[in-house]
PDB file of C-alpha atoms in Angstrom:
ATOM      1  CA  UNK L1479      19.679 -15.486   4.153  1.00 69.00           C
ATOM      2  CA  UNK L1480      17.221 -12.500   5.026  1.00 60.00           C
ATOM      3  CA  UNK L1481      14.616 -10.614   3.943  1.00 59.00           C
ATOM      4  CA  UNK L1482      15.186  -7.229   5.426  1.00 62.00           C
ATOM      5  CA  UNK L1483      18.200  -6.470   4.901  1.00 57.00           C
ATOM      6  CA  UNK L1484      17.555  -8.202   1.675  1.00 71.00           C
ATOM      7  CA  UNK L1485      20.773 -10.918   1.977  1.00 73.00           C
ATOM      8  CA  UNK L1486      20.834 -14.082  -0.240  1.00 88.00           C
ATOM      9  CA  UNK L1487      23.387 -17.475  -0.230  1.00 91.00           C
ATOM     10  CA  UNK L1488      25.008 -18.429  -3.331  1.00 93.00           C
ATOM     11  CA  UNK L1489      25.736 -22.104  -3.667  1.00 95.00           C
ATOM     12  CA  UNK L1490      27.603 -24.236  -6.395  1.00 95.00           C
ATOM     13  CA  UNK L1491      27.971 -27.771  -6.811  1.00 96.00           C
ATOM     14  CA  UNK L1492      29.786 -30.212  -9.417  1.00 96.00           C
ATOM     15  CA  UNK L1493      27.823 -32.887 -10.649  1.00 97.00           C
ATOM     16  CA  UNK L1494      29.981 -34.276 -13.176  1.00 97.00           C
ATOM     17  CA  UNK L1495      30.802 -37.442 -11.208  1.00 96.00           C
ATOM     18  CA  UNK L1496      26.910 -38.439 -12.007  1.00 96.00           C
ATOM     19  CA  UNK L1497      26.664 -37.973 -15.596  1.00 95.00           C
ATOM     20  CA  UNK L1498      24.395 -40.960 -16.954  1.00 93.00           C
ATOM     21  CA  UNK L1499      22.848 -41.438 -13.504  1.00 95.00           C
ATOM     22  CA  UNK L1500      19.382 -40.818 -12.825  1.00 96.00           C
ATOM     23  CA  UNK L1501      18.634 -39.232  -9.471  1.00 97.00           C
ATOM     24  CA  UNK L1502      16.083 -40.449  -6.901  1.00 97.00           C
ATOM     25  CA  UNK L1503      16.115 -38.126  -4.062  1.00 98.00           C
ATOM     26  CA  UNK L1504      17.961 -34.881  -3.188  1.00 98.00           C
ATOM     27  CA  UNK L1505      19.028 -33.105   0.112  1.00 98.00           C
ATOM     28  CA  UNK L1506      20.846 -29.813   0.708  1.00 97.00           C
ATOM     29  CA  UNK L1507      22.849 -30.136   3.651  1.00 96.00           C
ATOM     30  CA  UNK L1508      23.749 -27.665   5.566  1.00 94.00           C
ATOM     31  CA  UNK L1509      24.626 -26.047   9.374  1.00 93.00           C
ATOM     32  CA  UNK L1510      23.568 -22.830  11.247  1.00 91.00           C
ATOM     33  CA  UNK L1511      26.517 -21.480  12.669  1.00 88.00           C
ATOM     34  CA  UNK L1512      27.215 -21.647  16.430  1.00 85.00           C
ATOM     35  CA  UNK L1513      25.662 -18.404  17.780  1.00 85.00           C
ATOM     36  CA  UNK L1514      22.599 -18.182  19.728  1.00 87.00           C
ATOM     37  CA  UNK L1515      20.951 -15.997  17.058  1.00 87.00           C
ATOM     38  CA  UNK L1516      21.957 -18.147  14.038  1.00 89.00           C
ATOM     39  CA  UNK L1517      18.310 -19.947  13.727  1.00 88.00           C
ATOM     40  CA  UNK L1518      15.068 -18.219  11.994  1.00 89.00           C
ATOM     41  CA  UNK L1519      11.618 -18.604  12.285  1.00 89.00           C
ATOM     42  CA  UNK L1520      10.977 -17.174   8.374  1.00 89.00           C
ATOM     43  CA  UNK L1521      10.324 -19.614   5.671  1.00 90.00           C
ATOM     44  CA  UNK L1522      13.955 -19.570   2.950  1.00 92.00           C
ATOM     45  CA  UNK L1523      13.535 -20.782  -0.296  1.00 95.00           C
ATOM     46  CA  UNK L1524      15.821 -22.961  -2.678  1.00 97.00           C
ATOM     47  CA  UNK L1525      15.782 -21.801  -5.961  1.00 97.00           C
ATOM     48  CA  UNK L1526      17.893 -22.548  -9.067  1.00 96.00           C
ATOM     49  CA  UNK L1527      20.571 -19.988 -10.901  1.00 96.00           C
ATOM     50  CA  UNK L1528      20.759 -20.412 -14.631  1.00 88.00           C
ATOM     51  CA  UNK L1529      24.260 -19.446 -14.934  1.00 91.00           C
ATOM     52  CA  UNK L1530      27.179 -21.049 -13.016  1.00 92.00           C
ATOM     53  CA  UNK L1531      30.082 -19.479 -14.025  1.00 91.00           C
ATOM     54  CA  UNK L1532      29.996 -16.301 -11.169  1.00 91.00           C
ATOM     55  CA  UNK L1533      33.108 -16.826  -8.857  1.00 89.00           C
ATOM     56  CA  UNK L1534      33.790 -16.602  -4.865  1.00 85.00           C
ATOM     57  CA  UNK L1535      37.031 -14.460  -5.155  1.00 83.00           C
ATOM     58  CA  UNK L1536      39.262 -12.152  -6.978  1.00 82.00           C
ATOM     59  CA  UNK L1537      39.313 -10.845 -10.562  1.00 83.00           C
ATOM     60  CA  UNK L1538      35.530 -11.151 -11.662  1.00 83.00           C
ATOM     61  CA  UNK L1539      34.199 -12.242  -8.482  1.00 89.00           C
ATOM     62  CA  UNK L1540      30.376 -11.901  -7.652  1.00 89.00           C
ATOM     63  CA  UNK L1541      29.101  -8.362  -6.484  1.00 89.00           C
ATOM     64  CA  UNK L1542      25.814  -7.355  -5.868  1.00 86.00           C
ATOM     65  CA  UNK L1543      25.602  -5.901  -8.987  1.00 89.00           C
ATOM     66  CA  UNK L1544      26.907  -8.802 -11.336  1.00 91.00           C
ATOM     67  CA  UNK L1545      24.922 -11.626  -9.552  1.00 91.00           C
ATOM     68  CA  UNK L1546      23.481 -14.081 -11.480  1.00 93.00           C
ATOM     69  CA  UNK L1547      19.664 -14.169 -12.009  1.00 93.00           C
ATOM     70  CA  UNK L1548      17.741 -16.167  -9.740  1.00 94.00           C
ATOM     71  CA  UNK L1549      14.841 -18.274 -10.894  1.00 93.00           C
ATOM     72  CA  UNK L1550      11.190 -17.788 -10.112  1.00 92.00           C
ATOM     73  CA  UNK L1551      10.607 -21.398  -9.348  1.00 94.00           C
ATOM     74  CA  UNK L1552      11.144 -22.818  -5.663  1.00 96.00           C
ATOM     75  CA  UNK L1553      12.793 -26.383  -5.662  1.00 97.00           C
ATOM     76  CA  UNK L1554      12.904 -26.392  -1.809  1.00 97.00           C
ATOM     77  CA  UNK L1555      12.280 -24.521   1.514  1.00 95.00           C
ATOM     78  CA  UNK L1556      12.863 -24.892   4.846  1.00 92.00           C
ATOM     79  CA  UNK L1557      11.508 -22.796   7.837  1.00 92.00           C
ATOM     80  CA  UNK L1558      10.918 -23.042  11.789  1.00 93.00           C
ATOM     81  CA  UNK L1559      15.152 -23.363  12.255  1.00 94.00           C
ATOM     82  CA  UNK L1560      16.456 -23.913  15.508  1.00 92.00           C
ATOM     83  CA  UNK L1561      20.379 -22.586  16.125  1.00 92.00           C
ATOM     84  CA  UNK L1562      23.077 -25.074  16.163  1.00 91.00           C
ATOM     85  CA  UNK L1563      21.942 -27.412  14.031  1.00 93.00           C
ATOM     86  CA  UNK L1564      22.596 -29.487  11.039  1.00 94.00           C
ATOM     87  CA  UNK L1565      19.193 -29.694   8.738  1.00 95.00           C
ATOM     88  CA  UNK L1566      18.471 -31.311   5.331  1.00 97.00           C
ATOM     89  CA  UNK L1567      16.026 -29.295   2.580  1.00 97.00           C
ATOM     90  CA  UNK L1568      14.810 -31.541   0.205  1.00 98.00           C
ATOM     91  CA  UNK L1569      14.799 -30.538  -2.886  1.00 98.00           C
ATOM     92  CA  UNK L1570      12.863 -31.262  -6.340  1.00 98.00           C
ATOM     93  CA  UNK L1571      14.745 -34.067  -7.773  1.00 98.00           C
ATOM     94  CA  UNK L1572      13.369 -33.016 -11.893  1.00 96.00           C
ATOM     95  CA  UNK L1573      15.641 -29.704 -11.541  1.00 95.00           C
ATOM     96  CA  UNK L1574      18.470 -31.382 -10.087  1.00 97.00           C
ATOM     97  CA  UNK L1575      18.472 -34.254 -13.126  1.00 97.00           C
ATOM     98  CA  UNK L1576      18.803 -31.867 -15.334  1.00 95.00           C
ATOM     99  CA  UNK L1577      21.774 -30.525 -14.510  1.00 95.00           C
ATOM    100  CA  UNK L1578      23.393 -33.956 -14.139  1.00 96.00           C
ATOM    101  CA  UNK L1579      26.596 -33.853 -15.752  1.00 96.00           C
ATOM    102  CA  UNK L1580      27.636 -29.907 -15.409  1.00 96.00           C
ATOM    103  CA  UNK L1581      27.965 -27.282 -12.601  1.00 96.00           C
ATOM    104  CA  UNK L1582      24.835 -26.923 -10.058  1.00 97.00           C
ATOM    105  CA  UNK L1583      24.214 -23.476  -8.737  1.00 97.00           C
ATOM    106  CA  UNK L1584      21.787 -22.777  -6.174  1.00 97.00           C
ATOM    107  CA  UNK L1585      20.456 -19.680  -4.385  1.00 95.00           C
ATOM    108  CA  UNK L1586      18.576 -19.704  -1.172  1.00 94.00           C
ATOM    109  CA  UNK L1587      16.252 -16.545   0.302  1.00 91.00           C
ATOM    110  CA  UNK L1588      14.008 -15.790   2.818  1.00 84.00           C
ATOM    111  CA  UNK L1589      11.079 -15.085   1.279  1.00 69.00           C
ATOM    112  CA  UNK L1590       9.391 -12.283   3.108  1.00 74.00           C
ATOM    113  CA  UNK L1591      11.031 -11.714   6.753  1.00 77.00           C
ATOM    114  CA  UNK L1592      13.660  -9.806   9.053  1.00 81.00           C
ATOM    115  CA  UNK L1593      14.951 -13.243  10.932  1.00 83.00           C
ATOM    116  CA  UNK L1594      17.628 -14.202   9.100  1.00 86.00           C
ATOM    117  CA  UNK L1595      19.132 -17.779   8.888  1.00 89.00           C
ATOM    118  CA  UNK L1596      23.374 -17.655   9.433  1.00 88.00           C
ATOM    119  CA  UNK L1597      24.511 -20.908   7.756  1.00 88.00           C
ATOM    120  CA  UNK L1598      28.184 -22.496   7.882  1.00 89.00           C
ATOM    121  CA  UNK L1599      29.779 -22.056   4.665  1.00 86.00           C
ATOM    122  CA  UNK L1600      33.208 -23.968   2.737  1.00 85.00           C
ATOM    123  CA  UNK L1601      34.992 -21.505   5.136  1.00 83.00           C
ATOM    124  CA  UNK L1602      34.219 -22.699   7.955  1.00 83.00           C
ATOM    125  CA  UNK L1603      36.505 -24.300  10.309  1.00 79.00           C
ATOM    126  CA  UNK L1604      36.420 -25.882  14.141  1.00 80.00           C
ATOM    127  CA  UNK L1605      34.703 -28.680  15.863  1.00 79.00           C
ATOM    128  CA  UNK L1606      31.445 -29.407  14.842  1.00 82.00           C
ATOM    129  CA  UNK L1607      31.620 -27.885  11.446  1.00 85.00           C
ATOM    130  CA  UNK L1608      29.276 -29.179   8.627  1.00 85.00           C
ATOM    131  CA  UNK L1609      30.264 -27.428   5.220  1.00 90.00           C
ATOM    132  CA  UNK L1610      27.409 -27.214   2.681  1.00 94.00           C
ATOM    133  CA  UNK L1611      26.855 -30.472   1.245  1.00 96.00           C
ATOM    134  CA  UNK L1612      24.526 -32.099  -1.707  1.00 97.00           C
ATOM    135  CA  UNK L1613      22.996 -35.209  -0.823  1.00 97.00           C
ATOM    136  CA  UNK L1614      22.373 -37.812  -3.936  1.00 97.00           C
ATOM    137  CA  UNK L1615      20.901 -40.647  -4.011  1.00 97.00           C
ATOM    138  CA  UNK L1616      20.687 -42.232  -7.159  1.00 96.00           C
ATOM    139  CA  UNK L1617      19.906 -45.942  -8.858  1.00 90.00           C
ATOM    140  CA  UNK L1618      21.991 -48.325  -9.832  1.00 80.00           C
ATOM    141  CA  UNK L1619      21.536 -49.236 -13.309  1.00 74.00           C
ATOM    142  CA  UNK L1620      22.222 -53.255 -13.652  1.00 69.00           C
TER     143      UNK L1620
END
């Protein structure tokens, strides 16, 4: 994620498992990567992507010129991130509900700056590795 280059993170997430839940809290986990410039000062920004069905790899895959439209609405941030470290972003549990039930997809940005944030992704393997994760907590309907 960086604002200068201009370099954004794609993110997708099933949520079928918790169709009929209703969500209490929300974290998007994730890891800077394990170099000594990996951290950024600059403030990134969660926001939501309306359409989910963009894919990592081969025939159809995303390009920067088929991306999907990314909201105007910010449903997290984070800033101030140190290198080699795990963080949580909490995000706005309202957008999240709604898409209880179906595919999640997420973008995150830095808003404005030149110190980018270098995050672990699925593809990342070794010791220490923390792949992107969604953090739900929900209630327990009795």
């Amino acid at each position: 994620s960086d604002g200068s280059p201009r370099q954004s993170t794609y993110l997708k997430f099933d949520l079928s498992s918790l169709a009929g839940k209703t969500i209490t809290d929300v974290k998007l986990r994730l890891k800077t990567i394990d170099d000594s410039s990996s951290g950024s000062r600059n403030n990134h920004v969660v926001k939501e992507v309306a359409n989910s069905s963009w894919i990592e790899s081969g025939t159809g895959s995303m390009t920067d010129n088929n991306k999907p439209a990314v909201g105007a609405a910010s449903i997290g941030s984070i800033s101030n991130v140190a290198s080699y470290v795990q963080f949580d972003i909490s995000l706005t549990v309202s957008a999240i509900q709604k898409n209880v039930g179906s595919m999640l997809s997420l973008n995150i940005s830095d808003s404005n700056g030149t110190d980018g944030l270098k995050m672990m992704s699925k593809e990342s393997t070794g010791a220490g590795v923390i792949k992107p994760q969604l953090v739900v907590t929900y209630r327990v309907e009795k």
